[in-house]
PDB file of C-alpha atoms and ligand atoms in Angstrom:
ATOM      1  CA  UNK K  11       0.000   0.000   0.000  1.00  0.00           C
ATOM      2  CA  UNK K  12       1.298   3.470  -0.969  1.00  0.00           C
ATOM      3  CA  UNK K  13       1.602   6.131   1.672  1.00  0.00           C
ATOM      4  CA  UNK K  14      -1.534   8.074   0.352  1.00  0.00           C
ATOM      5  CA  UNK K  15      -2.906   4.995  -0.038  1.00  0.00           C
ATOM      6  CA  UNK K  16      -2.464   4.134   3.552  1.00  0.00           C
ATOM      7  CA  UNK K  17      -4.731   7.302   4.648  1.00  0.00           C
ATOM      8  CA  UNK K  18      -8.479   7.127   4.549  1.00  0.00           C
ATOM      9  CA  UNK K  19     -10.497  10.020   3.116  1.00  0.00           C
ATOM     10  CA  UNK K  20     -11.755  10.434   6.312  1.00  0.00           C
ATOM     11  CA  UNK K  21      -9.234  11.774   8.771  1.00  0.00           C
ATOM     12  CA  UNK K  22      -9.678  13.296  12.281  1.00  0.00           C
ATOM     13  CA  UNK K  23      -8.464  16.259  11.023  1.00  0.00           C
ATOM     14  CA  UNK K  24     -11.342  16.590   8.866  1.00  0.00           C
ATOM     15  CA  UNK K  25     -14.020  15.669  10.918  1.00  0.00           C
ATOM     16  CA  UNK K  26     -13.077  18.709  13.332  1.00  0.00           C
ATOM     17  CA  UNK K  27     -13.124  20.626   9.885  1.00  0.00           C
ATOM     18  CA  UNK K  28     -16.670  19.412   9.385  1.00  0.00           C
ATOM     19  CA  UNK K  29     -17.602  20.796  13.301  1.00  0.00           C
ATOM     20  CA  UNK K  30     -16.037  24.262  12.254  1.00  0.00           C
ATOM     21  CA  UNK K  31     -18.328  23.909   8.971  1.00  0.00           C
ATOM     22  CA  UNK K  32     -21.293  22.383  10.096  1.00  0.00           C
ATOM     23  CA  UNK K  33     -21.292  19.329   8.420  1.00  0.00           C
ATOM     24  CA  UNK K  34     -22.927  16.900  10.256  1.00  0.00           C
ATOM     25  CA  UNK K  35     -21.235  13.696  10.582  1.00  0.00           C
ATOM     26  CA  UNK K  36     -22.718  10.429   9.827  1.00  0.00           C
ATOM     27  CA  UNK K  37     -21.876   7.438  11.798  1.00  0.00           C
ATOM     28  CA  UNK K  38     -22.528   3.616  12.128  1.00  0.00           C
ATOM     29  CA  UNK K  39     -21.465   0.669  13.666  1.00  0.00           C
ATOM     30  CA  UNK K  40     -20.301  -2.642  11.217  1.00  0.00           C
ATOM     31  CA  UNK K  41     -18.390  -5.557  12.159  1.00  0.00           C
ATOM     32  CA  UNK K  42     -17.498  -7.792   9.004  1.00  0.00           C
ATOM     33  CA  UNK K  43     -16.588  -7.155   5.405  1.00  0.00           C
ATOM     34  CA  UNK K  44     -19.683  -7.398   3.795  1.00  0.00           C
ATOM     35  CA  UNK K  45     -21.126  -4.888   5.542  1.00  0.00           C
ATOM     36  CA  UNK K  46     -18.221  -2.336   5.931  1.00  0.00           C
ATOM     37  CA  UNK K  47     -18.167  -2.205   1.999  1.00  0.00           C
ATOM     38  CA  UNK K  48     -21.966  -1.492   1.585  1.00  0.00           C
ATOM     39  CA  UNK K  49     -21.632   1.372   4.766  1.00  0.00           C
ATOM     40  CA  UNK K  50     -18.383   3.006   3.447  1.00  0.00           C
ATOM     41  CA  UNK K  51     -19.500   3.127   0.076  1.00  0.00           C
ATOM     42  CA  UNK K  52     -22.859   4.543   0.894  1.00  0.00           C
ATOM     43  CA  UNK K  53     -20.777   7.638   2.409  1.00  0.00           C
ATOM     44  CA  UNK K  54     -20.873   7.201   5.841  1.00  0.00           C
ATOM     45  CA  UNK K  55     -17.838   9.058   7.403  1.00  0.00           C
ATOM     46  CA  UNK K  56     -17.120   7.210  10.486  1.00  0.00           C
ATOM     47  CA  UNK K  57     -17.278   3.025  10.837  1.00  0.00           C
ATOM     48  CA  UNK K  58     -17.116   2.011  14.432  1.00  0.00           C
ATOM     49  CA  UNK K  59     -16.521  -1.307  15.074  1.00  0.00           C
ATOM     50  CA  UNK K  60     -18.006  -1.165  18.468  1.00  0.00           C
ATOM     51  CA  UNK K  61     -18.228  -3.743  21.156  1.00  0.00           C
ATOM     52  CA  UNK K  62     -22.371  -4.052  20.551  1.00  0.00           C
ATOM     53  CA  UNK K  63     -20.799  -7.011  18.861  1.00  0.00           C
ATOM     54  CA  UNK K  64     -21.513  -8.865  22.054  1.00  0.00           C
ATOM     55  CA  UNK K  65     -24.992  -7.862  21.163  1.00  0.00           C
ATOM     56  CA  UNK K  66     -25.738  -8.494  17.657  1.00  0.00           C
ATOM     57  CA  UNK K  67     -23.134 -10.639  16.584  1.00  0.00           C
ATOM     58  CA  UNK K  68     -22.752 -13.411  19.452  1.00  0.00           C
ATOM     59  CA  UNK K  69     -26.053 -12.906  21.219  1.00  0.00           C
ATOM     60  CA  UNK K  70     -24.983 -12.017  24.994  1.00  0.00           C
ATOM     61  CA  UNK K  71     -27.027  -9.698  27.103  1.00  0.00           C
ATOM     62  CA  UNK K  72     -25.174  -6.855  27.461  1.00  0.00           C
ATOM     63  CA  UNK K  73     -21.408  -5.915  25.839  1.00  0.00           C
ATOM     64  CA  UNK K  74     -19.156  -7.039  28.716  1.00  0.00           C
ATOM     65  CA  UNK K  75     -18.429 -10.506  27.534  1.00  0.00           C
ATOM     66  CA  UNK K  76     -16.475  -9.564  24.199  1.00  0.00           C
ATOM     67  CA  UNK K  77     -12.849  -9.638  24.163  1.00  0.00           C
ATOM     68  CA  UNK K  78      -9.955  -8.032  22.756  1.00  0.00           C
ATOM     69  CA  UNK K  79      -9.480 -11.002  20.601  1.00  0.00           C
ATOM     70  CA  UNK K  80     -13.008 -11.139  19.109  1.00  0.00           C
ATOM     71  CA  UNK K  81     -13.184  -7.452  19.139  1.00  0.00           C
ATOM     72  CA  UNK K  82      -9.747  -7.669  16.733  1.00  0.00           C
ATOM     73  CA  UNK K  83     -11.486 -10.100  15.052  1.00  0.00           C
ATOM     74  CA  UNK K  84     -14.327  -7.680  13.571  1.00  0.00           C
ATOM     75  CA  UNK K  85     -12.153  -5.156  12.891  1.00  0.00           C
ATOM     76  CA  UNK K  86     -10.107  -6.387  10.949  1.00  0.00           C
ATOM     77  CA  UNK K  87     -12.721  -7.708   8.778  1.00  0.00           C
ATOM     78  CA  UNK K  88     -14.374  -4.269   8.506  1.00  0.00           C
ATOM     79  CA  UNK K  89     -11.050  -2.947   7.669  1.00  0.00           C
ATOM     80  CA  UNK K  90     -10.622  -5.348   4.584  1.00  0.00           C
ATOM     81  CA  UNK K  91     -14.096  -3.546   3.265  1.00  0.00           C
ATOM     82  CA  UNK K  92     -13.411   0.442   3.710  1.00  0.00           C
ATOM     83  CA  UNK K  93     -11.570   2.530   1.568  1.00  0.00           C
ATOM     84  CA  UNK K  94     -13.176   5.900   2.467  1.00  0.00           C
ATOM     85  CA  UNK K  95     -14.652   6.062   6.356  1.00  0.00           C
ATOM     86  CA  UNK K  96     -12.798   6.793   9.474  1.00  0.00           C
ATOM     87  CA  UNK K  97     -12.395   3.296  11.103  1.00  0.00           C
ATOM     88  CA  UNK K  98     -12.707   3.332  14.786  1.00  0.00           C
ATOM     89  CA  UNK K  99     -12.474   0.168  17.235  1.00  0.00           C
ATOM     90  CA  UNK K 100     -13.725   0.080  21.043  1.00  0.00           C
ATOM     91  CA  UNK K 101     -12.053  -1.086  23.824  1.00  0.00           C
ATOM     92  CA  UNK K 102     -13.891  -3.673  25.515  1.00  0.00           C
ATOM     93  CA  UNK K 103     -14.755  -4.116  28.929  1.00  0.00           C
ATOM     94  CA  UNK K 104     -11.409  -5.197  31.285  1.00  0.00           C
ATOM     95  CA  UNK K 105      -9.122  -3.862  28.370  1.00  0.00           C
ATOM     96  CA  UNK K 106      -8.139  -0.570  29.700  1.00  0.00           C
ATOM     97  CA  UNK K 107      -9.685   0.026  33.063  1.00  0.00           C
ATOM     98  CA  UNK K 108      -6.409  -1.759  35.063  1.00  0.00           C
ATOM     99  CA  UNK K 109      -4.196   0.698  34.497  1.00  0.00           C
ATOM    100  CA  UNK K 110      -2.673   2.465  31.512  1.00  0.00           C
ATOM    101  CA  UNK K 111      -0.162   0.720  30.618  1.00  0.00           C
ATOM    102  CA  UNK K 112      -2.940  -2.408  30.144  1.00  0.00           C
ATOM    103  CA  UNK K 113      -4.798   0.544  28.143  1.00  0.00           C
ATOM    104  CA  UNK K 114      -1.865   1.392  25.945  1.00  0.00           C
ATOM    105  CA  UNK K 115      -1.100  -1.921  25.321  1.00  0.00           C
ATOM    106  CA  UNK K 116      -4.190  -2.656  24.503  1.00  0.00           C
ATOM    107  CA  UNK K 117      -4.815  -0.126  22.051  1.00  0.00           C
ATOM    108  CA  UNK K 118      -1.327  -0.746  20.588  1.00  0.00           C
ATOM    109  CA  UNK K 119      -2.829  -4.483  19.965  1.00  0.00           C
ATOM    110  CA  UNK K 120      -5.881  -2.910  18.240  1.00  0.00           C
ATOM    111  CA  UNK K 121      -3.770  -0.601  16.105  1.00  0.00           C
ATOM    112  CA  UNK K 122      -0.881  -3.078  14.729  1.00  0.00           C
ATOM    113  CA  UNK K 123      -3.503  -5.792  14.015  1.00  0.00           C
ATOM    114  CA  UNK K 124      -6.391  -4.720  12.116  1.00  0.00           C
ATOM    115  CA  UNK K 125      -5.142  -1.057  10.415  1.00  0.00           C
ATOM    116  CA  UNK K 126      -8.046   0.583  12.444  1.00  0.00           C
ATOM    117  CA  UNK K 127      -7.219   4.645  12.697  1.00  0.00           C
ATOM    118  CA  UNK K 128      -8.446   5.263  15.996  1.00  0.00           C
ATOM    119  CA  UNK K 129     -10.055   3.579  19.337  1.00  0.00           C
ATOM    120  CA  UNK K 130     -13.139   4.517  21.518  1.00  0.00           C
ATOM    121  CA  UNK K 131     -13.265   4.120  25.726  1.00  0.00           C
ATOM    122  CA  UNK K 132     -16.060   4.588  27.575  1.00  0.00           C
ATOM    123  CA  UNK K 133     -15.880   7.091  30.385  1.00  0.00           C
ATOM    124  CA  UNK K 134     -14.375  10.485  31.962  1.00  0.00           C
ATOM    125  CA  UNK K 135     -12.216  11.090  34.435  1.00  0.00           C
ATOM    126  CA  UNK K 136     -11.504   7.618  35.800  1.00  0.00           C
ATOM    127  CA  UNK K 137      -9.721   6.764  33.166  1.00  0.00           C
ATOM    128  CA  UNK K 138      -8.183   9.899  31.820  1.00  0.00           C
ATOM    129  CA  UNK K 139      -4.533   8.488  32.265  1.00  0.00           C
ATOM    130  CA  UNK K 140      -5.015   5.944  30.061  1.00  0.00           C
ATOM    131  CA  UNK K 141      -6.366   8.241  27.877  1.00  0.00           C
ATOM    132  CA  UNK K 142      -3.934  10.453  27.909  1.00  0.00           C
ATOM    133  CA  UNK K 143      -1.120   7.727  27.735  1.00  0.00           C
ATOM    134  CA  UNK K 144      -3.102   5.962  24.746  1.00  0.00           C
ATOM    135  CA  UNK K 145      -3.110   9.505  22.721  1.00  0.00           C
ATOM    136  CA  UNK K 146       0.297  10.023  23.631  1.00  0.00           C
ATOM    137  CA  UNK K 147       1.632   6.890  21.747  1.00  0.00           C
ATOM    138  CA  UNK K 148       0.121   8.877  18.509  1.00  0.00           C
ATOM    139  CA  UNK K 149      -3.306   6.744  18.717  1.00  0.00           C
ATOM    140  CA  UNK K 150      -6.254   8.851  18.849  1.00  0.00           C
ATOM    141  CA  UNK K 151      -9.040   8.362  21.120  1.00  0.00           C
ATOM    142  CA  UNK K 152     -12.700   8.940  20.523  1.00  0.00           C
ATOM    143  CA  UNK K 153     -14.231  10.120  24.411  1.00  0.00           C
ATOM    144  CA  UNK K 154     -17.570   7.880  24.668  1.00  0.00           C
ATOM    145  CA  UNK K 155     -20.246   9.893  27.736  1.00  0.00           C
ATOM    146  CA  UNK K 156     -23.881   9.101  29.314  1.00  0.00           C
ATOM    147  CA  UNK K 157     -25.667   6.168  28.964  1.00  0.00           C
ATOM    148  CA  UNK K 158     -22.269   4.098  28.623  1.00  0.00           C
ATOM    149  CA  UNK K 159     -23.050   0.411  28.313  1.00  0.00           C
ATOM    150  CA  UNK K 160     -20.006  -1.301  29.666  1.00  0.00           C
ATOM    151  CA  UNK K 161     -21.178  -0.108  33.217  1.00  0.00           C
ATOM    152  CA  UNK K 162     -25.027  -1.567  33.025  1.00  0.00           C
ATOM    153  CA  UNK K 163     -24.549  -3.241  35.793  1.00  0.00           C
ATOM    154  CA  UNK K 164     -23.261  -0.104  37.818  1.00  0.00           C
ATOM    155  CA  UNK K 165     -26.199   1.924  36.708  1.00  0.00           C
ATOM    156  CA  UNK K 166     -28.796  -1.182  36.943  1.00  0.00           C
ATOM    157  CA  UNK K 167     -31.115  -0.161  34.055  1.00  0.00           C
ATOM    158  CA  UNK K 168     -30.555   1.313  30.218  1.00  0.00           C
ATOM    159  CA  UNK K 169     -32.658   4.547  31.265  1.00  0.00           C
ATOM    160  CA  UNK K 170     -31.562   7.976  30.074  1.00  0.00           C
ATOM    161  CA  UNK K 171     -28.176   9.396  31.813  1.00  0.00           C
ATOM    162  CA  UNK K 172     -27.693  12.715  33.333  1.00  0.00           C
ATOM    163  CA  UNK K 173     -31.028  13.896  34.217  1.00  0.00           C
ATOM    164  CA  UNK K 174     -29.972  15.195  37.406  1.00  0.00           C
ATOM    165  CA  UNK K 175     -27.636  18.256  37.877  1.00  0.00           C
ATOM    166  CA  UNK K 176     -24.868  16.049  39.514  1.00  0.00           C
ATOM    167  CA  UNK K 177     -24.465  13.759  36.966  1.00  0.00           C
ATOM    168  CA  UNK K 178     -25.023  16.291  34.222  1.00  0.00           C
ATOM    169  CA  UNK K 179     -22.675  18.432  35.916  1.00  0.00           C
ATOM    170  CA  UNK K 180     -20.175  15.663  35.819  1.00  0.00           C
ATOM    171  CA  UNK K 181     -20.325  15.059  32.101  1.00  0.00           C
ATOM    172  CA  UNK K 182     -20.186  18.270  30.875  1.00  0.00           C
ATOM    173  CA  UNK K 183     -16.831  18.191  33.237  1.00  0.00           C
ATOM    174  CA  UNK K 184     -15.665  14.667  31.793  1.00  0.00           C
ATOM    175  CA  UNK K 185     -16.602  15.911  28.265  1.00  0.00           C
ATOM    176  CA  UNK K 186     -13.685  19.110  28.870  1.00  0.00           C
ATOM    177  CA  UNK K 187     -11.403  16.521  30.659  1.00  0.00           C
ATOM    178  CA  UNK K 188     -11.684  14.261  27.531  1.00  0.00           C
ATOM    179  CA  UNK K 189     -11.275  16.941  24.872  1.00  0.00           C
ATOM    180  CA  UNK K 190      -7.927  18.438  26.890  1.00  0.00           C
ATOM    181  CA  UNK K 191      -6.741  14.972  27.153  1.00  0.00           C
ATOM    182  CA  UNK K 192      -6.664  15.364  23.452  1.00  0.00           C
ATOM    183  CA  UNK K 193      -9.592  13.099  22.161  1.00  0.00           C
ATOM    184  CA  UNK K 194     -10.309  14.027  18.558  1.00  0.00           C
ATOM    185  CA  UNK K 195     -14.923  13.330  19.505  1.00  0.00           C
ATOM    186  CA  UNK K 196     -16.730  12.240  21.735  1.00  0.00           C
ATOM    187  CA  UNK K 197     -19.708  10.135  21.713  1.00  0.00           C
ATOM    188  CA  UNK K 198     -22.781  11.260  23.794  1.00  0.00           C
ATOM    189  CA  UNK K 199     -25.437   8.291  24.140  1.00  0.00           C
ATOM    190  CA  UNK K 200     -29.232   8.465  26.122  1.00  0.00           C
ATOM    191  CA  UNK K 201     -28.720  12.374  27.316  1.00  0.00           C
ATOM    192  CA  UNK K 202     -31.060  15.386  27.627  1.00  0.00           C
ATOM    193  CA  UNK K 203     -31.090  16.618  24.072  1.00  0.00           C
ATOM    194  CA  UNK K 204     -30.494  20.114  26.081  1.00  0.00           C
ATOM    195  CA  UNK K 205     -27.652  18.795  27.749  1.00  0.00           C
ATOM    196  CA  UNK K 206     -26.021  17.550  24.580  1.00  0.00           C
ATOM    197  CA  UNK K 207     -26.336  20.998  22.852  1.00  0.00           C
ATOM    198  CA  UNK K 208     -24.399  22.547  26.003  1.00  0.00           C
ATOM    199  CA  UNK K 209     -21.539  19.975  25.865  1.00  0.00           C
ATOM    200  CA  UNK K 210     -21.767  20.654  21.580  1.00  0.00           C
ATOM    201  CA  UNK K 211     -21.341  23.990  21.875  1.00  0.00           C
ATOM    202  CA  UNK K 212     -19.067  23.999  24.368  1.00  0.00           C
ATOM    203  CA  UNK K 213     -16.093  21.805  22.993  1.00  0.00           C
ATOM    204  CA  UNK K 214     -14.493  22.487  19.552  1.00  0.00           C
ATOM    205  CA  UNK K 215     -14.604  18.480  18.781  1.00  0.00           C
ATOM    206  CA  UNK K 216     -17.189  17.037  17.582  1.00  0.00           C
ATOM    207  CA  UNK K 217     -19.771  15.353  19.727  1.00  0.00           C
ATOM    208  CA  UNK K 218     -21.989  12.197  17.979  1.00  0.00           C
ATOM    209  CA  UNK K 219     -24.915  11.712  19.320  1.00  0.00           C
ATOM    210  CA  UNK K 220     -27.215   8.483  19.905  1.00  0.00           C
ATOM    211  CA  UNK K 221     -30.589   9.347  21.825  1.00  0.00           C
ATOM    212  CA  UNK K 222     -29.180  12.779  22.204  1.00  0.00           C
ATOM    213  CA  UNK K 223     -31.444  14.868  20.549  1.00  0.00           C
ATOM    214  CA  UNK K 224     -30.238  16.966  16.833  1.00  0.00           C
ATOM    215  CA  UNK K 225     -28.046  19.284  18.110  1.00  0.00           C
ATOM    216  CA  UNK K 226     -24.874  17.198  18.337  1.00  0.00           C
ATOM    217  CA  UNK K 227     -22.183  17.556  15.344  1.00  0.00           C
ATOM    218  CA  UNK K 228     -23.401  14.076  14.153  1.00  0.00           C
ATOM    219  CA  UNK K 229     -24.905  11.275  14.639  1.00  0.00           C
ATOM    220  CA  UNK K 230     -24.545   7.168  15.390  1.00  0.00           C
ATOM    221  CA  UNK K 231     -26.920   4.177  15.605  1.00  0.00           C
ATOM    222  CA  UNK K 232     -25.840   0.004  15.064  1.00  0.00           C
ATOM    223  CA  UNK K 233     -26.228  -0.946  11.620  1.00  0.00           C
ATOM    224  CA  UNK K 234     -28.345  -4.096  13.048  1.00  0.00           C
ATOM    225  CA  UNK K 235     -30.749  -1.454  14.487  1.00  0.00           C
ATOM    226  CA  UNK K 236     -31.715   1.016  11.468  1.00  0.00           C
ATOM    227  CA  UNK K 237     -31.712  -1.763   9.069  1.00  0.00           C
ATOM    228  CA  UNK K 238     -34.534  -3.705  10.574  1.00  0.00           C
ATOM    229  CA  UNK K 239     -32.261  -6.577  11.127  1.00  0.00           C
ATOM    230  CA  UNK K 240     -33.186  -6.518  15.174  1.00  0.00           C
ATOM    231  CA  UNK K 241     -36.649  -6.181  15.651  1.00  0.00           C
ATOM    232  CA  UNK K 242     -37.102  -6.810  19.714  1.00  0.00           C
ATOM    233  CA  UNK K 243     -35.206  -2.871  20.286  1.00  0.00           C
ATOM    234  CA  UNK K 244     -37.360  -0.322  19.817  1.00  0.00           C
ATOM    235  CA  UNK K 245     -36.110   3.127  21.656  1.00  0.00           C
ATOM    236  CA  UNK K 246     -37.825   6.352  20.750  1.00  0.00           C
ATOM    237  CA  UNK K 247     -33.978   7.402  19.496  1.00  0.00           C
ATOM    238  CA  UNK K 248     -34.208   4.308  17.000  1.00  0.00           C
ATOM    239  CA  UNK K 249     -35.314   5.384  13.024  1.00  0.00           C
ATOM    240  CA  UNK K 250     -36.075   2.267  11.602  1.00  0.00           C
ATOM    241  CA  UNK K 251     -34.880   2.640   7.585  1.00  0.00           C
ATOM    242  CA  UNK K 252     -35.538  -0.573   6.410  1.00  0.00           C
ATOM    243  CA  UNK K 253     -37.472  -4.090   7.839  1.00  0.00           C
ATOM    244  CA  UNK K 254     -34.661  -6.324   6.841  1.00  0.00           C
ATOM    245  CA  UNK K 255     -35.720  -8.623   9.324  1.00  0.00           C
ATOM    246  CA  UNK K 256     -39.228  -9.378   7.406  1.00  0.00           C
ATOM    247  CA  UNK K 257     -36.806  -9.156   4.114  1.00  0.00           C
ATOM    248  CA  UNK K 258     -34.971 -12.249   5.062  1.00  0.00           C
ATOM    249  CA  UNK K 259     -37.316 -13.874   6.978  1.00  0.00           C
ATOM    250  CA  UNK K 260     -39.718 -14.347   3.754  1.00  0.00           C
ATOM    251  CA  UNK K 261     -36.384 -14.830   1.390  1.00  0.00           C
ATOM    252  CA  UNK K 262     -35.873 -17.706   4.090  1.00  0.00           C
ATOM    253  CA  UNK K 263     -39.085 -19.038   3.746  1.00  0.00           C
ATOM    254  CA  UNK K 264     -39.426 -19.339   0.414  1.00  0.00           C
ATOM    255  CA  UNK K 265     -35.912 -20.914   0.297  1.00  0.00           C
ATOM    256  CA  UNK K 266     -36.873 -23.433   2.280  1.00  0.00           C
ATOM    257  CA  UNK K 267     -40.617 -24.052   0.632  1.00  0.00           C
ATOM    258  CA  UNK K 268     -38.756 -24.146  -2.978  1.00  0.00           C
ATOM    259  CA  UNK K 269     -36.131 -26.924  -1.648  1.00  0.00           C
ATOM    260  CA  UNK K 270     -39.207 -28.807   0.195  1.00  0.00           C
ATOM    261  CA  UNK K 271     -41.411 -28.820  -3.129  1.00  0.00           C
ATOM    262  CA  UNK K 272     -38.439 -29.533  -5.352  1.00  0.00           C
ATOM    263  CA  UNK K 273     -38.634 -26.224  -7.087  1.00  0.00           C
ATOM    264  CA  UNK K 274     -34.883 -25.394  -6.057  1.00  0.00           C
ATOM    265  CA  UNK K 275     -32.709 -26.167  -8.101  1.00  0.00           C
ATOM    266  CA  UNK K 276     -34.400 -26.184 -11.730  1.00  0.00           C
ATOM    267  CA  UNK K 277     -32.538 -27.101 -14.504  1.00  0.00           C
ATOM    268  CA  UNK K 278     -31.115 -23.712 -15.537  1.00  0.00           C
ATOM    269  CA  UNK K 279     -29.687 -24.016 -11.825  1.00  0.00           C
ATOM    270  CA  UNK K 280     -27.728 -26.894 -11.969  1.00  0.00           C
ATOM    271  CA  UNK K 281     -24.271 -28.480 -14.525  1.00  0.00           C
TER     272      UNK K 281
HETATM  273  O1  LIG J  23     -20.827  -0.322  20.700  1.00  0.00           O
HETATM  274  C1  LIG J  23     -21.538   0.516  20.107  1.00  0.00           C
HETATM  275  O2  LIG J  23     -22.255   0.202  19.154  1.00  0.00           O
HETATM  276  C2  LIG J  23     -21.493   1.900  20.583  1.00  0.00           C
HETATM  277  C3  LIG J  23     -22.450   2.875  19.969  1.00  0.00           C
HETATM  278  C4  LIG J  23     -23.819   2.629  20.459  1.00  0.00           C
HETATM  279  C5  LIG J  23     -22.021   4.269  20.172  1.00  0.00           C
HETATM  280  O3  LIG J  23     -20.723   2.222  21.435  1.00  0.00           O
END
């Protein structure tokens, strides 16, 4: 690969040019090849390969079982499929909040193995350090406030986040923490839409919002979601833009009515 080649269209450079413009930016979550290609090349700036994987790919409850290894995994595959998007890759749960050094190595692994151009952590000042120690090896870091998944069982329900002043209060101090710590965006998910506009307006990176209301500098929802694929989630943040689930389910079932009634193959089908 060339040197320019090496360099997505999408940098982090240009999606703080896109804040200063106010060009919204479009996000969404993929995690294998097939669907990386059809997201990139649809023009969606920013690919995360997030750690809803747990979810949507292998089935668990919440996102704390995944691992580094399956997490690398998926990102590498999505990487194989973009040519275009910003690529970035969480850190799952028990990855980075030992110390920093278990951070930084653990970002390192993320980097060198799948060509990913940037990671995501969940959470503010608790794990600044890392932060700060992961940026500082030249790997930037995408902030990730509110509703933040990997701590379900901490909060005990998927409610909104930050509805009282302390904990709003403590975001909009985690969100400056995160962008002096050098974080090129940060992800705002389940907020006041009101409180989402203050923390917008108040950092110069971007903020992405999911169940944050319009105001944010753009947006992010799983793939599996707004295509229709899942159909037992239904927050008010979630636009549906496609049923993909009915899609395949009746592809399915006619599959499997053609092969009973020996329609599939017919003889133009077959050597
Ligand atoms: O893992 C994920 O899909 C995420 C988004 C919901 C932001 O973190």
């Amino acid at each position: 690969m060339s040197v320019a080649g090496a360099v997505r269209a999408v940098t982090t450079l240009r999606l703080t040019e896109m804040k200063q413009r106010g060009e919204k930016i479009a996000m969404l979550t993929s995690y294998d090849y097939s669907t990386a290609k059809i997201v990139d090349a649809a023009g969606v700036d920013v690919i995360l390969v997030g750690d809803s994987a747990a979810n949507v790919m292998a089935g668990y409850e919440t996102t704390l079982p995944i691992t580094l290894d399956m997490m690398i995994y998926h990102a590498r595959s999505v990487v194989r499929g973009v040519t275009r998007a910003l690529v970035v890759v969480d850190l799952p749960f028990g990855t980075y909040q030992g110390n920093s050094k278990v951070a930084l190595d653990s970002a390192i692994r993320i980097m060198k193995e799948t060509e990913a151009d940037a990671v995501k952590i969940e959470g503010g000042e608790e794990i600044i350090e890392s932060v700060q120690r992961i940026i500082s090896a030249g790997i930037p870091v995408m902030g990730h406030l509110g509703l933040t998944p990997q701590s379900i069982h901490k909060f005990g329900t998927y409610s909104v986040r930050a509805k009282e002043e302390a904990e709003a209060q403590k975001l909009i101090n985690d969100a400056h923490l995160l962008e002096q710590a050098g974080c090129f965006a940060v992800v705002l998910e389940k907020i006041p839409a009101a409180l989402a506009e203050r923390v917008t307006t108040e950092l110069s990176i971007p903020t992405i919002g999911i169940g944050a209301g319009g105001a944010t500098d753009g947006q992010v929802l799983v793939v599996h979601d707004m295509l229709g694929i899942t159909n037992d989630f239904s927050p008010r943040f979630l636009r549906r833009y496609a049923d993909l689930h009915g899609v395949m389910t009746s592809a399915v079932e006619s599959y499997v009515a053609d092969v009973k009634r020996r329609d599939f193959p017919n003889e133009k089908e077959q050597y």
